[in-house]
mmCIF file of N, CA and C and ligand atoms in Angstrom:
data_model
loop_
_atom_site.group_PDB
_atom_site.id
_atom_site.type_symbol
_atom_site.label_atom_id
_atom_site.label_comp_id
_atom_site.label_asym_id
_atom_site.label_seq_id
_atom_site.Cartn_x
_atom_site.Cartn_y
_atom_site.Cartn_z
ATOM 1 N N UNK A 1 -62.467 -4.602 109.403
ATOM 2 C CA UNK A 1 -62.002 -5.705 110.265
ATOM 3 C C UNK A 1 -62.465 -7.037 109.679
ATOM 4 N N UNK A 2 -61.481 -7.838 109.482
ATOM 5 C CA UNK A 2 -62.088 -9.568 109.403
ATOM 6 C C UNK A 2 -62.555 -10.140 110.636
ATOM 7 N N UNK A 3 -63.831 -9.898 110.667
ATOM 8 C CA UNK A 3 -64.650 -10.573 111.337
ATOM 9 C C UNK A 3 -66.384 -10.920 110.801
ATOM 10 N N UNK A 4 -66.614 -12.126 110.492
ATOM 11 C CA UNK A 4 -67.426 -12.651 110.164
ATOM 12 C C UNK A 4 -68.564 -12.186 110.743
ATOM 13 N N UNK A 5 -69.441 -11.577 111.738
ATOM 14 C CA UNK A 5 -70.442 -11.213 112.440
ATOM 15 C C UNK A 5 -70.261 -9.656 112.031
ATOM 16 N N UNK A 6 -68.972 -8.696 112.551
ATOM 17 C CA UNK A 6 -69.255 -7.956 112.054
ATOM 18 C C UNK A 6 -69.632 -7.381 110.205
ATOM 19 N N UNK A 7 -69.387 -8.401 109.380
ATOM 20 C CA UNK A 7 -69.549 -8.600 108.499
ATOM 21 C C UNK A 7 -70.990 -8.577 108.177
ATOM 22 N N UNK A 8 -71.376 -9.495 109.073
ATOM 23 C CA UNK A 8 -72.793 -9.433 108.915
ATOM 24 C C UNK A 8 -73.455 -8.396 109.782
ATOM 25 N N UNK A 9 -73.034 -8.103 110.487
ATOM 26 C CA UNK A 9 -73.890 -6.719 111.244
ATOM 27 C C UNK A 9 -74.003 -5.678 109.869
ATOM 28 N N UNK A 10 -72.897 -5.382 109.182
ATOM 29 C CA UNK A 10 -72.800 -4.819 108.037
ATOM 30 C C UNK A 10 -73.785 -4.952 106.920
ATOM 31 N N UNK A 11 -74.216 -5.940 106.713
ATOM 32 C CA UNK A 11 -75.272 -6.692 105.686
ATOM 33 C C UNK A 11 -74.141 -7.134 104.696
ATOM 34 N N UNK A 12 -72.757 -7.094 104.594
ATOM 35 C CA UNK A 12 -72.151 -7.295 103.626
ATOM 36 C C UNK A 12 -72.143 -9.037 103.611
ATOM 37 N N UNK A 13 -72.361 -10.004 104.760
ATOM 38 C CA UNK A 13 -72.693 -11.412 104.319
ATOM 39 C C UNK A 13 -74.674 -11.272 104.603
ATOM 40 N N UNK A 14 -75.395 -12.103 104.152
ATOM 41 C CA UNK A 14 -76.866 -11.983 104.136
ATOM 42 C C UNK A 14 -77.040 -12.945 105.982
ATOM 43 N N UNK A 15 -78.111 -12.384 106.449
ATOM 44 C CA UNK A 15 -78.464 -13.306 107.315
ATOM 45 C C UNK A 15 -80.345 -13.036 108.104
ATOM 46 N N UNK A 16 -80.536 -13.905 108.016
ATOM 47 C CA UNK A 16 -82.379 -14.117 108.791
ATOM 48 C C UNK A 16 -82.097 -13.383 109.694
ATOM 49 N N UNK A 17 -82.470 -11.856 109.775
ATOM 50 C CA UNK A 17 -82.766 -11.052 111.126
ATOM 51 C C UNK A 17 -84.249 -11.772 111.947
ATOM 52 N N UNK A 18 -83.517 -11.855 112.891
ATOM 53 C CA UNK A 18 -84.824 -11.711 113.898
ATOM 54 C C UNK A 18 -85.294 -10.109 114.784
ATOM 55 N N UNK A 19 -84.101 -9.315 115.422
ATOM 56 C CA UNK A 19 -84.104 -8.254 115.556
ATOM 57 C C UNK A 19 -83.138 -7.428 115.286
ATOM 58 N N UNK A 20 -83.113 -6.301 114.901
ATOM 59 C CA UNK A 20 -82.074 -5.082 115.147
ATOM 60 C C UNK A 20 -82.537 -3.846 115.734
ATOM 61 N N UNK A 21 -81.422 -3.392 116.526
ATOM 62 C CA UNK A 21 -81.720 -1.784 116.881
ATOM 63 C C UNK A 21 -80.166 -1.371 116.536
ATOM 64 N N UNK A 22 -79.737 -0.021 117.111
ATOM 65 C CA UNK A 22 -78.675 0.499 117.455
ATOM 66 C C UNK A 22 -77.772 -0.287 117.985
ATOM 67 N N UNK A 23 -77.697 -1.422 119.271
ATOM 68 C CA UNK A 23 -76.834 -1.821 119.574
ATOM 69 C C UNK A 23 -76.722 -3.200 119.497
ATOM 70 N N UNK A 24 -77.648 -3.772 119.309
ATOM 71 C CA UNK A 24 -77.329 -5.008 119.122
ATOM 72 C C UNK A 24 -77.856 -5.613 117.960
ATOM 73 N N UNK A 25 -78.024 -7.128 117.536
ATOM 74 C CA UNK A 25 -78.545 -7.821 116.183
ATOM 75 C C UNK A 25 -78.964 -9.011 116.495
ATOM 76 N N UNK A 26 -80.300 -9.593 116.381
ATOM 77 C CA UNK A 26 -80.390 -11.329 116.666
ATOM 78 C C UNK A 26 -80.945 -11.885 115.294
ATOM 79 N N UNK A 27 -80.470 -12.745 115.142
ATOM 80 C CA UNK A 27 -80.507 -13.574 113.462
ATOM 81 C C UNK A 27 -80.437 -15.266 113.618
ATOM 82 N N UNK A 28 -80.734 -15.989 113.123
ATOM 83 C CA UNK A 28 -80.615 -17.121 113.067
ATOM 84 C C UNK A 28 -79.686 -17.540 112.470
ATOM 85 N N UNK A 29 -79.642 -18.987 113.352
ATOM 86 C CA UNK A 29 -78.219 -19.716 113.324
ATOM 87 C C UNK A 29 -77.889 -20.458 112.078
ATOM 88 N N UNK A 30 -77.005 -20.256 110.867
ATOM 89 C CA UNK A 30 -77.206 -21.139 109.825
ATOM 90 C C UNK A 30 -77.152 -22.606 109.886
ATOM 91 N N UNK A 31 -76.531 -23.073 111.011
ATOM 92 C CA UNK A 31 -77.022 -24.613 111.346
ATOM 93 C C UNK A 31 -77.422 -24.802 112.694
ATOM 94 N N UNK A 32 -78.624 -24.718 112.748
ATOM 95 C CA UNK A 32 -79.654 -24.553 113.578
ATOM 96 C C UNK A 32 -79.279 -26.153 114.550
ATOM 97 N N UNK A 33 -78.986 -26.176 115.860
ATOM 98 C CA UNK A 33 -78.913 -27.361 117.339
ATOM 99 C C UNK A 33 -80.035 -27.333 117.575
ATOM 100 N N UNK A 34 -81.068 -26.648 117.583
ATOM 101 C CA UNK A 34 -82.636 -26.851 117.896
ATOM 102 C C UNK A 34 -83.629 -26.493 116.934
ATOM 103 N N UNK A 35 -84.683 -26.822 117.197
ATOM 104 C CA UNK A 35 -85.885 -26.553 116.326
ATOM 105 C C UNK A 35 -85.944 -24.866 116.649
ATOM 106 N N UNK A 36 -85.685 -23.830 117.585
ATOM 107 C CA UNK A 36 -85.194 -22.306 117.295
ATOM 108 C C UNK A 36 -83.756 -22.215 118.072
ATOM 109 N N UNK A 37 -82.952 -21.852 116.990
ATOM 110 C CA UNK A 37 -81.482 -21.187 117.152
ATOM 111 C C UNK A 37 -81.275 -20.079 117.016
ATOM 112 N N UNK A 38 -81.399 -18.760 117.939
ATOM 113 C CA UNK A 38 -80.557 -17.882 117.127
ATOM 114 C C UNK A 38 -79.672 -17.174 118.128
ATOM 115 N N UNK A 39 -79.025 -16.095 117.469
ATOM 116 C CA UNK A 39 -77.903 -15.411 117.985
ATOM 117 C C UNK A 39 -78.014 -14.225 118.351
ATOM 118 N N UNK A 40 -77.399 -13.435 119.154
ATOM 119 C CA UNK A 40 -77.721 -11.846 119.435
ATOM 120 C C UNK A 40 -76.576 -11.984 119.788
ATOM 121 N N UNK A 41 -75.952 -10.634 119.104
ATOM 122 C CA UNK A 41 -74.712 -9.857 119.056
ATOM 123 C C UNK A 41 -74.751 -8.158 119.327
ATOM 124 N N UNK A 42 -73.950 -8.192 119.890
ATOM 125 C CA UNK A 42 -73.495 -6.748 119.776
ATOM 126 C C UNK A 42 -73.242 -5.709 118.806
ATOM 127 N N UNK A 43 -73.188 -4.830 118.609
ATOM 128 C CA UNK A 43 -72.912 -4.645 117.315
ATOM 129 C C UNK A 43 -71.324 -4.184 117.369
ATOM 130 N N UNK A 44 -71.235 -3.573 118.596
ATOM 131 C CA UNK A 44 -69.879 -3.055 118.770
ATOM 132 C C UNK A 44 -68.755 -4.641 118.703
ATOM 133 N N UNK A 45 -67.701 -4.375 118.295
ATOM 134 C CA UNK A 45 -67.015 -5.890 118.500
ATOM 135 C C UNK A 45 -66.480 -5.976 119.546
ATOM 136 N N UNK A 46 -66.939 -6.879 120.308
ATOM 137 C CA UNK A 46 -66.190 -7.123 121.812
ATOM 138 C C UNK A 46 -66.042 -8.606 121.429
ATOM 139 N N UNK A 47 -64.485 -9.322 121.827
ATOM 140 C CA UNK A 47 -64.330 -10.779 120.773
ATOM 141 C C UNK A 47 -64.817 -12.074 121.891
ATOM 142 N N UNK A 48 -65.336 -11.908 122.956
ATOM 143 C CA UNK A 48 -66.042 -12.825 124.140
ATOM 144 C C UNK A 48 -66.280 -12.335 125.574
ATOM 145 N N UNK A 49 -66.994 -12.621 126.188
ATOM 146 C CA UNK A 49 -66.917 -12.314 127.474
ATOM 147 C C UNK A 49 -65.621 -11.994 128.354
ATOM 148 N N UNK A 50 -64.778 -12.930 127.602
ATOM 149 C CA UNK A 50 -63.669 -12.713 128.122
ATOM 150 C C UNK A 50 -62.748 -11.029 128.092
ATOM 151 N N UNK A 51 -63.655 -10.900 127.013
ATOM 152 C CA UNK A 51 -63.122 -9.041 126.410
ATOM 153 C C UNK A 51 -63.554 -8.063 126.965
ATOM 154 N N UNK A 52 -64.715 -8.181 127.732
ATOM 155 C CA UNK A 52 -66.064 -7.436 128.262
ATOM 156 C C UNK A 52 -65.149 -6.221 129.189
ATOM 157 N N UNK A 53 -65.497 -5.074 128.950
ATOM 158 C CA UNK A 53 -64.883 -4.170 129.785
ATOM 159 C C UNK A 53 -66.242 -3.243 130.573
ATOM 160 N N UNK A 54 -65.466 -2.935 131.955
ATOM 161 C CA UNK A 54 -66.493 -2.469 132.772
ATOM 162 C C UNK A 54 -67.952 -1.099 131.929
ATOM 163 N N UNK A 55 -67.562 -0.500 130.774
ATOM 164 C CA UNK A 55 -68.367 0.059 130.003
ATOM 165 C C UNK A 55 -69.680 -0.424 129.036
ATOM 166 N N UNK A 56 -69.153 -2.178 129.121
ATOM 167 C CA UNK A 56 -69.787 -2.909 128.664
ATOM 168 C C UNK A 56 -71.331 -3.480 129.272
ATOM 169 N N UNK A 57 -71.095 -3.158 130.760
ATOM 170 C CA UNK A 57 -71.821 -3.691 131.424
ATOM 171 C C UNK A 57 -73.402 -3.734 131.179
ATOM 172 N N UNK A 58 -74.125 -2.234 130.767
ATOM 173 C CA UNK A 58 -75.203 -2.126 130.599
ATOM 174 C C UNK A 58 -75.689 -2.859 128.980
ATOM 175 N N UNK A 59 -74.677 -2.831 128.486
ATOM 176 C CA UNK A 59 -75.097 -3.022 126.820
ATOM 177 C C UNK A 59 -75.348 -5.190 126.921
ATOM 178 N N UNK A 60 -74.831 -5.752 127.844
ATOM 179 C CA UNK A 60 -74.973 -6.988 128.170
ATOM 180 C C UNK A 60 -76.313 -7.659 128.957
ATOM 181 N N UNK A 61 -76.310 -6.146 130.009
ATOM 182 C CA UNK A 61 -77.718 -6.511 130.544
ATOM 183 C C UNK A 61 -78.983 -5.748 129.467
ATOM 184 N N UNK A 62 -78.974 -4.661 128.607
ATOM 185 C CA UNK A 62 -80.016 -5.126 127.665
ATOM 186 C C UNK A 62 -79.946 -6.106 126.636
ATOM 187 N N UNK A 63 -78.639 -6.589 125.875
ATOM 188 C CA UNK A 63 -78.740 -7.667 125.778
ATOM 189 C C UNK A 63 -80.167 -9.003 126.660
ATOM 190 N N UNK A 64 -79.806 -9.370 127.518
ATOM 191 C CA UNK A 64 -80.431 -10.227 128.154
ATOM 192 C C UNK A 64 -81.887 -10.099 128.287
ATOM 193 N N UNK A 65 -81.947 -8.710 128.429
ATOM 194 C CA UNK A 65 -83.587 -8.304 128.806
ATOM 195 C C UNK A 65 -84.230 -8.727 126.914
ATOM 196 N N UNK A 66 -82.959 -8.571 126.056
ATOM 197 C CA UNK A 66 -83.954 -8.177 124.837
ATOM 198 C C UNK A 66 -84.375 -10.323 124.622
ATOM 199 N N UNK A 67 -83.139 -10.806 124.969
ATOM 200 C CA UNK A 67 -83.021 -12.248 124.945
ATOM 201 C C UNK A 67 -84.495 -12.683 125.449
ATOM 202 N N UNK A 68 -84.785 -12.396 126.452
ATOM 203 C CA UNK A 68 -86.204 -12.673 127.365
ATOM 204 C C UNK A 68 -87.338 -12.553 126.077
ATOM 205 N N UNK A 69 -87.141 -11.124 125.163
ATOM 206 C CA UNK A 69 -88.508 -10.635 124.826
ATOM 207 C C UNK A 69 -88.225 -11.670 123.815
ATOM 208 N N UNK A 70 -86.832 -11.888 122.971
ATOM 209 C CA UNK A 70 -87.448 -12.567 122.008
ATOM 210 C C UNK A 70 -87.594 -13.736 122.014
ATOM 211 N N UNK A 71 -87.611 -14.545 123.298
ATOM 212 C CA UNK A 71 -87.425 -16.196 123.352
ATOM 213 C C UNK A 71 -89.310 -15.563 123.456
ATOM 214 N N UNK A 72 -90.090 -15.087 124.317
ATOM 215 C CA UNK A 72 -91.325 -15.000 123.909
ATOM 216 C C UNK A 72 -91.842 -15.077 122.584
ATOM 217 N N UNK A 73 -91.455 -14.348 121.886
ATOM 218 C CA UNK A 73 -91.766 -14.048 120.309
ATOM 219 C C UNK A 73 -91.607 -15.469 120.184
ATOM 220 N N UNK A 74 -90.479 -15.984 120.199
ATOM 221 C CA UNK A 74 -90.369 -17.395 119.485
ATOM 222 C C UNK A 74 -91.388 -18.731 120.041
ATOM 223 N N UNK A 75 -91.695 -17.887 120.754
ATOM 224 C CA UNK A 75 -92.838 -19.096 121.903
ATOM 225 C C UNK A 75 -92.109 -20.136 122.638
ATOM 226 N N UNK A 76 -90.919 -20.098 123.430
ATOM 227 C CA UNK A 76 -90.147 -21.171 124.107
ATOM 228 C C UNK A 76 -90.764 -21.213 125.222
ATOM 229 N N UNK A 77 -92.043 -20.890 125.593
ATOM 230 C CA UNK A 77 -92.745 -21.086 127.157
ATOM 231 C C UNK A 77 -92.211 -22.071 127.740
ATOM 232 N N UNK A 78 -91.844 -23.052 127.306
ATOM 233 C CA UNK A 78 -91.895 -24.386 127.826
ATOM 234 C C UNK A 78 -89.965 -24.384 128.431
ATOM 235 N N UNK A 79 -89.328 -23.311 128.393
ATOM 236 C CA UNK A 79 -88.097 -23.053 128.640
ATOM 237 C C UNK A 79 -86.996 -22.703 127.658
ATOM 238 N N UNK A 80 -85.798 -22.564 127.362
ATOM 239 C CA UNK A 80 -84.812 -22.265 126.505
ATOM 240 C C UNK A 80 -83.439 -22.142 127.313
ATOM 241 N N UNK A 81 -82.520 -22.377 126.865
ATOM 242 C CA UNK A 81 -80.963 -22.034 127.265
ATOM 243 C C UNK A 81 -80.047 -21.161 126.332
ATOM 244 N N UNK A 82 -79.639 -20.127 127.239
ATOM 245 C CA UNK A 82 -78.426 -19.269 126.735
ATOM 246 C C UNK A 82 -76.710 -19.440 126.728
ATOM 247 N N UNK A 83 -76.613 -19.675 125.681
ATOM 248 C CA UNK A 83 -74.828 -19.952 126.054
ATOM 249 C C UNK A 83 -74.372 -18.987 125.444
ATOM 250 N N UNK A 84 -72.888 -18.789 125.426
ATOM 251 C CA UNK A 84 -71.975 -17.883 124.939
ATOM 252 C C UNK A 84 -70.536 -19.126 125.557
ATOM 253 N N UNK A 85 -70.301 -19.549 124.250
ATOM 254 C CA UNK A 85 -68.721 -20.157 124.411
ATOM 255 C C UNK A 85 -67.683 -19.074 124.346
ATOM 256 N N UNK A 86 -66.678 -19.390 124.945
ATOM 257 C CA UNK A 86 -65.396 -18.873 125.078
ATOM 258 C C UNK A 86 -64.388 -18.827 125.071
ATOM 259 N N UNK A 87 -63.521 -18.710 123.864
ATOM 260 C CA UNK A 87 -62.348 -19.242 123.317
ATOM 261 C C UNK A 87 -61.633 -20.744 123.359
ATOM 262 N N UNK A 88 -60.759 -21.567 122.787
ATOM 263 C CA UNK A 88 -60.736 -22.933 121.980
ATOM 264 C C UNK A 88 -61.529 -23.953 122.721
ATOM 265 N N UNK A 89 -60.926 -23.721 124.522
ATOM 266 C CA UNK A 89 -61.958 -24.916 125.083
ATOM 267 C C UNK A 89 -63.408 -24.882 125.151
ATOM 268 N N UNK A 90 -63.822 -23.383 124.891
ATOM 269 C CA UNK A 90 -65.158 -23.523 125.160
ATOM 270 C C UNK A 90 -66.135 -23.488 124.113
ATOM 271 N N UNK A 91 -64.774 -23.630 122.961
ATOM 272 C CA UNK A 91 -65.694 -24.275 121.454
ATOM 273 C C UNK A 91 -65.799 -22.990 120.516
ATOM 274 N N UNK A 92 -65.718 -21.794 121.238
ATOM 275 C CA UNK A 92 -66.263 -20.668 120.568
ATOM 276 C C UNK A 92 -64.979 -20.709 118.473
ATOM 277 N N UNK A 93 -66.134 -20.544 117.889
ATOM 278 C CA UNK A 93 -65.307 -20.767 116.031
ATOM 279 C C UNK A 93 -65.395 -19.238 116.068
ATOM 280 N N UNK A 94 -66.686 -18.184 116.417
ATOM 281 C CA UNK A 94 -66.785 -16.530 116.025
ATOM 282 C C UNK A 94 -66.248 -16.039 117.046
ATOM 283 N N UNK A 95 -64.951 -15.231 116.902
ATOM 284 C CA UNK A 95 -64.246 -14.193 118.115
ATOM 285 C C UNK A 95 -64.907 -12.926 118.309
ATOM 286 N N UNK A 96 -66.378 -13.165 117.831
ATOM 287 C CA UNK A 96 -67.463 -12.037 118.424
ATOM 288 C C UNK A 96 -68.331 -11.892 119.043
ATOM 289 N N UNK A 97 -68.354 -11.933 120.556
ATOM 290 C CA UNK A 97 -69.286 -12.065 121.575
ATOM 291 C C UNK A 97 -70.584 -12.336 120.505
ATOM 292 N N UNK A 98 -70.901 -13.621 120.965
ATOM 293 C CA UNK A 98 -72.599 -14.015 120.762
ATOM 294 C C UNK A 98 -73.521 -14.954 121.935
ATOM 295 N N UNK A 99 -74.582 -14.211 122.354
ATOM 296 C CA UNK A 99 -74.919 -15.414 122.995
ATOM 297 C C UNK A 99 -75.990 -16.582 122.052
ATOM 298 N N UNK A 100 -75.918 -17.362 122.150
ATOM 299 C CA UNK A 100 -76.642 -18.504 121.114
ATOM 300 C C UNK A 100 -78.256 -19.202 122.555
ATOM 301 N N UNK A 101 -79.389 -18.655 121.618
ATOM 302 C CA UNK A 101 -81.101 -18.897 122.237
ATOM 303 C C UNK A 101 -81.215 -20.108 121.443
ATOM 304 N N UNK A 102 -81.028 -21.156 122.425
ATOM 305 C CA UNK A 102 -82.050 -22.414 121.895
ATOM 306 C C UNK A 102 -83.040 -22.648 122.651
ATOM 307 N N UNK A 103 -83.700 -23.419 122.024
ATOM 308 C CA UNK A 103 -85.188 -23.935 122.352
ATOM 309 C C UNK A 103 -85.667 -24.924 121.451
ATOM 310 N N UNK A 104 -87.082 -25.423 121.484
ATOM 311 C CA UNK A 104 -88.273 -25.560 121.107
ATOM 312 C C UNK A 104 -87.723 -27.691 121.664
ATOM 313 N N UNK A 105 -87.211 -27.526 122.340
ATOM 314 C CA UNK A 105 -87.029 -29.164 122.382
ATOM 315 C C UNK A 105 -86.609 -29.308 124.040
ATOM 316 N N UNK A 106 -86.230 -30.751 124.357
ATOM 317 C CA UNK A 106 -85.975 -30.874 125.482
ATOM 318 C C UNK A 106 -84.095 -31.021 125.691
ATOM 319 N N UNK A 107 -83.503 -29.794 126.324
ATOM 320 C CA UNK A 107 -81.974 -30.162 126.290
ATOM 321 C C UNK A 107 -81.433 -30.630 127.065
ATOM 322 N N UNK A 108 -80.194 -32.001 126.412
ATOM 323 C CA UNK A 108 -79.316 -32.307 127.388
ATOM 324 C C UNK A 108 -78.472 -31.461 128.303
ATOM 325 N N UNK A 109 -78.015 -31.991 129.581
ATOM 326 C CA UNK A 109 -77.315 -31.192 130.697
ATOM 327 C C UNK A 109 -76.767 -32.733 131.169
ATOM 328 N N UNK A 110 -75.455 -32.699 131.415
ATOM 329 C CA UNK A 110 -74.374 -31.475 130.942
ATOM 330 C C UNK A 110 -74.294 -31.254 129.631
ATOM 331 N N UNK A 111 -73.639 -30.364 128.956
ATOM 332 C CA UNK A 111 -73.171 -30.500 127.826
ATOM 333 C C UNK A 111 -72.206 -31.185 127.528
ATOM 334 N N UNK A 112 -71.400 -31.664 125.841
ATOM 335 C CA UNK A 112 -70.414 -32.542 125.806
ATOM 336 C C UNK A 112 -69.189 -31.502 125.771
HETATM 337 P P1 5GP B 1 -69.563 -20.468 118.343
HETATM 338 O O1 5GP B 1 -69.103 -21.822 117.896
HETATM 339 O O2 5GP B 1 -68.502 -19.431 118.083
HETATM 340 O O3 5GP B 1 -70.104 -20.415 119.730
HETATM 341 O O4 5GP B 1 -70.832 -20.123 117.448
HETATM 342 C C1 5GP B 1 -70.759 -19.632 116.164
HETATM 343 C C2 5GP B 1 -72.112 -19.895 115.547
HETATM 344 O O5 5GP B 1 -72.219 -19.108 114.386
HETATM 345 C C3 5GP B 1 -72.323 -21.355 115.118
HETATM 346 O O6 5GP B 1 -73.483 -21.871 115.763
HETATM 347 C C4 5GP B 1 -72.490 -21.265 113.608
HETATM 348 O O7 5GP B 1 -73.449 -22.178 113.101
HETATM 349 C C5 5GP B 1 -72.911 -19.829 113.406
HETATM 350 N N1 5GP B 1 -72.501 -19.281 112.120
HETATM 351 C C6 5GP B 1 -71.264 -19.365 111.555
HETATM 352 N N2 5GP B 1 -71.256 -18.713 110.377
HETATM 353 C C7 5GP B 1 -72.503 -18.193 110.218
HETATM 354 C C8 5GP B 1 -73.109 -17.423 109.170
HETATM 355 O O8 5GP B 1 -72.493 -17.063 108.167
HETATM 356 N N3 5GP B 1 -74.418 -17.083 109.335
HETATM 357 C C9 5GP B 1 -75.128 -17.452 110.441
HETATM 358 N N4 5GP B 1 -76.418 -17.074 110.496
HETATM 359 N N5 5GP B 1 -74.581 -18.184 111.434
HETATM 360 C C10 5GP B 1 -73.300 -18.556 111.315
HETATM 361 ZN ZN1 ZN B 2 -66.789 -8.448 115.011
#
């Protein structure tokens, strides 16, 4: 499949793991919005939230739980925000569910 993430879930493009298991992958962002950026993906290709099928459900909520452990690792005590854009208006460029962990700074709200 041409898809850039699964590409890299593959190792066939290189990327800064932060974690892997079986189902999912978190790696850093090659152009980093905060002092820590990174990404956690699925490994299975689901192309946004918008794709998410009711089987999906549990693999989203460990997702999240793993999001928690590693914003610790990264030391964001001081808070962090999770997004996942979603197709043209919502900016999303990868049609592969990611949610994007920033931190280490203070973020604007709203977004632009
Ligand atoms: P989106 O705009 O779809 O929400 O987010 C895609 C993200 O993937 C962007 O933040 C972009 O910097 C990141 N990205 C795009 N290509 C690569 C890549 O080859 N390696 C890594 N590590 N990140 C990438
Ligand atoms: Zn994919």
């Amino acid at each position: 499949m041409d898809c850039l993430f699964c590409k890299i879930i593959a190792g066939e493009i290189p990327s800064n793991a932060l974690y892997e298991d079986e189902k999912m992958y978190a790696f850093y962002d090659i152009d980093p919005q905060s002092p820590v950026h990174f990404l956690v993906i699925p490994k299975k290709h689901i192309a946004s939230v918008d794709d998410l099928e009711e089987e999906d459900a549990q693999l989203v909520g460990e997702i999240f739980l793993k999001i928690k452990e590693l914003a610790k690792k990264e030391n964001l005590d001081n808070g962090y925000r999770v997004i996942t854009n979603i197709g043209e208006d919502g900016g999303q460029t990868v049609p592969h569910l990611h949610f994007h962990v920033l931190g280490g700074r203070s973020l604007q709200w709203p977004p632009g």
